[in-house]
Amino acid sequence: MSKVIRAEDVRNHIKDGSTIYATGFALAGMAEEVNIALEKSFLETGHPRDLTIMWATGGGNFEGLGMGHYAHEGMIKRVIAGHYRSAGIEMCKLARENKYEAYNLPQGVLVTICRNIAACRPGVITKVGLGTFVDPRVEGGKINQKAKEGDDYVKVIEIGNEEWLHYTVPKIDVAIIRGSVADENGNISVYREGVILDWLSAAQAAKACGGIVIAQVEHIVKEGTLHPKEARVPGILVDYIVVGKPENHKQNGGTYFSPAYNGDIKVPINAFKPMTLNERKIVARRAIMELSPGAVVNLGIGMPDGVAVVAAEENVSHYMHMTTESGAIGGVPVQGRLDFGHSINADSFIETPYQFDYYDGGGLDVAFLGAAEIDRFGNVNVSQLGNAPIGCGGFINITQNAKRLVFCGTFTAGGLDIRIDDGKLNILNEGKGKKFINDVEQITFSGKYAVSIGQEVLYVTERAVFKLTEEGLELIEIAPGVDLQKDILQLMEFKPIVRNVKSMPQEIFLEKWGRLADLIESKNE
């Protein structure tokens, strides 16, 4: 009997109260046709309802697509997710209003927990999350009151006189996955996808729990025509197949399909447009000075992605191996939040769970990440602002396990305007919000934990550079042209350690730089 069903018939296979695990990286790998059909069913019939929804990473396009289709009161009872803001404002609003239980767990935990469920293991045991808001001694990953009254999914345990976190989640009744094509027996190929996610692990986990697997594809092909190595998800795991319309089967949020994203072609690196000389470029230039030859690198979304552009401008991309948490190794990460997670000219694509195994095992030499708030202890918050959930994504896995961290961002937020003249920084209009505060709203990165494991941590802004020490944050560099007291210390809620402050390299404030390659090469001497 054919496994192909209409999208509107999916509702017949999902019971009220079911637990659904949905794969996706923003809209990449997201079964959008299925999501739309389930939302339509709920709005018309009130079913399925009281669902527990789990997703590991960005859940949509930030405007209500993807997991945003489930953002209706009564449709969801509980959400366990790696990132909330990407699912849209309404999903975040319902969480703030306590309309469902809202849990935020690290992306790397959620993408690997399926593999553990598939093998009937008791969850994930890891140090990832210690000292952060997912530590049960802090918040336990519970981001609203309703979750605080609900179940505990994180516990502290001791093994070999060391503290670990033990993560569990509910059993999976339905896995909703995606691929490019399926043959008539349900074997799934992902050859057109720009990322290789946790599709196989999710499918195996659902079957281990006695659940079902629903796969969205764009085309059906004749049985026996797929090369067996292309069948990333075998048909024995797939119960139902939905054929998605092209507009509901985009490679990612910003692109229907690019052969550069799935590795079919490679493009010239000099195709990147150079950055203008502004605060973003200054931060990227100073941050990339921390690079060593041959380093394995991760770049966060936003300000840090300027590092890749500066690397291309300075012709040093070959000195590093850039990676993305979605599974790309080598090449250059694509800019823009809708295409985030994709790379061009990658050397290899691996499945997301295995990328996080690599990250958690210390594979990253340096990570360049953003920072919304930084406090006197060196803690960083990127996951919640103004009581509005954003989500940690892969931030906790990456920051706790990279050998060196460089947090990138402007010194103040909201309305900052600068001008650079003759190698000096002039602040024309100060940002309205302070980013260096006494206590962050939520601890996404724990400075105390970083100090305990001897991690090297820098905080780079357009006017000042700080490093993490046992005593707290130490100011080590200021930009030429700024006043230490007026432009830095008076705009911080706490006083950093000030003992041997140097000038940030003046050449990074010039229109043309051209010295980065020599600087990196000198580290080999």
PDB file of C-alpha atoms in Angstrom, residues 272-276 280-289 303-317 320 335 508 513-514 516:
ATOM      1  CA  PHE A 272      31.799  38.578  -1.542  1.00  0.00           C
ATOM      2  CA  LYS A 273      31.189  42.309  -1.315  1.00  0.00           C
ATOM      3  CA  PRO A 274      33.706  44.049   0.984  1.00  0.00           C
ATOM      4  CA  MET A 275      32.348  45.537   4.196  1.00  0.00           C
ATOM      5  CA  THR A 276      32.254  49.261   4.733  1.00  0.00           C
ATOM      6  CA  ARG A 280      30.932  45.868  12.580  1.00  0.00           C
ATOM      7  CA  LYS A 281      34.101  45.750  10.508  1.00  0.00           C
ATOM      8  CA  ILE A 282      36.255  47.016  13.373  1.00  0.00           C
ATOM      9  CA  VAL A 283      34.921  44.282  15.660  1.00  0.00           C
ATOM     10  CA  ALA A 284      35.433  41.616  12.978  1.00  0.00           C
ATOM     11  CA  ARG A 285      38.981  42.766  12.284  1.00  0.00           C
ATOM     12  CA  ARG A 286      39.994  42.783  15.937  1.00  0.00           C
ATOM     13  CA  ALA A 287      38.279  39.450  16.578  1.00  0.00           C
ATOM     14  CA  ILE A 288      39.950  37.645  13.691  1.00  0.00           C
ATOM     15  CA  MET A 289      43.351  38.638  15.054  1.00  0.00           C
ATOM     16  CA  MET A 303      27.996  40.506  14.241  1.00  0.00           C
ATOM     17  CA  PRO A 304      30.368  37.485  14.152  1.00  0.00           C
ATOM     18  CA  ASP A 305      29.569  36.596  10.535  1.00  0.00           C
ATOM     19  CA  GLY A 306      31.623  39.655   9.570  1.00  0.00           C
ATOM     20  CA  VAL A 307      34.669  37.569  10.464  1.00  0.00           C
ATOM     21  CA  ALA A 308      34.141  35.479   7.319  1.00  0.00           C
ATOM     22  CA  VAL A 309      33.891  38.589   5.139  1.00  0.00           C
ATOM     23  CA  VAL A 310      37.060  40.111   6.608  1.00  0.00           C
ATOM     24  CA  ALA A 311      38.836  36.780   6.117  1.00  0.00           C
ATOM     25  CA  ALA A 312      37.884  36.834   2.420  1.00  0.00           C
ATOM     26  CA  GLU A 313      38.927  40.490   2.066  1.00  0.00           C
ATOM     27  CA  GLU A 314      42.289  39.801   3.665  1.00  0.00           C
ATOM     28  CA  ASN A 315      42.760  36.563   1.713  1.00  0.00           C
ATOM     29  CA  VAL A 316      43.186  34.432   4.838  1.00  0.00           C
ATOM     30  CA  SER A 317      40.213  32.084   4.525  1.00  0.00           C
ATOM     31  CA  MET A 320      41.063  28.325   8.980  1.00  0.00           C
ATOM     32  CA  GLN A 335      25.558  35.514   5.716  1.00  0.00           C
ATOM     33  CA  ILE A 508      42.346  48.086  11.884  1.00  0.00           C
ATOM     34  CA  TRP A 513      44.416  46.901   6.280  1.00  0.00           C
ATOM     35  CA  GLY A 514      46.281  44.111   4.491  1.00  0.00           C
ATOM     36  CA  LEU A 516      46.233  40.047   8.743  1.00  0.00           C
TER      37      LEU A 516
END
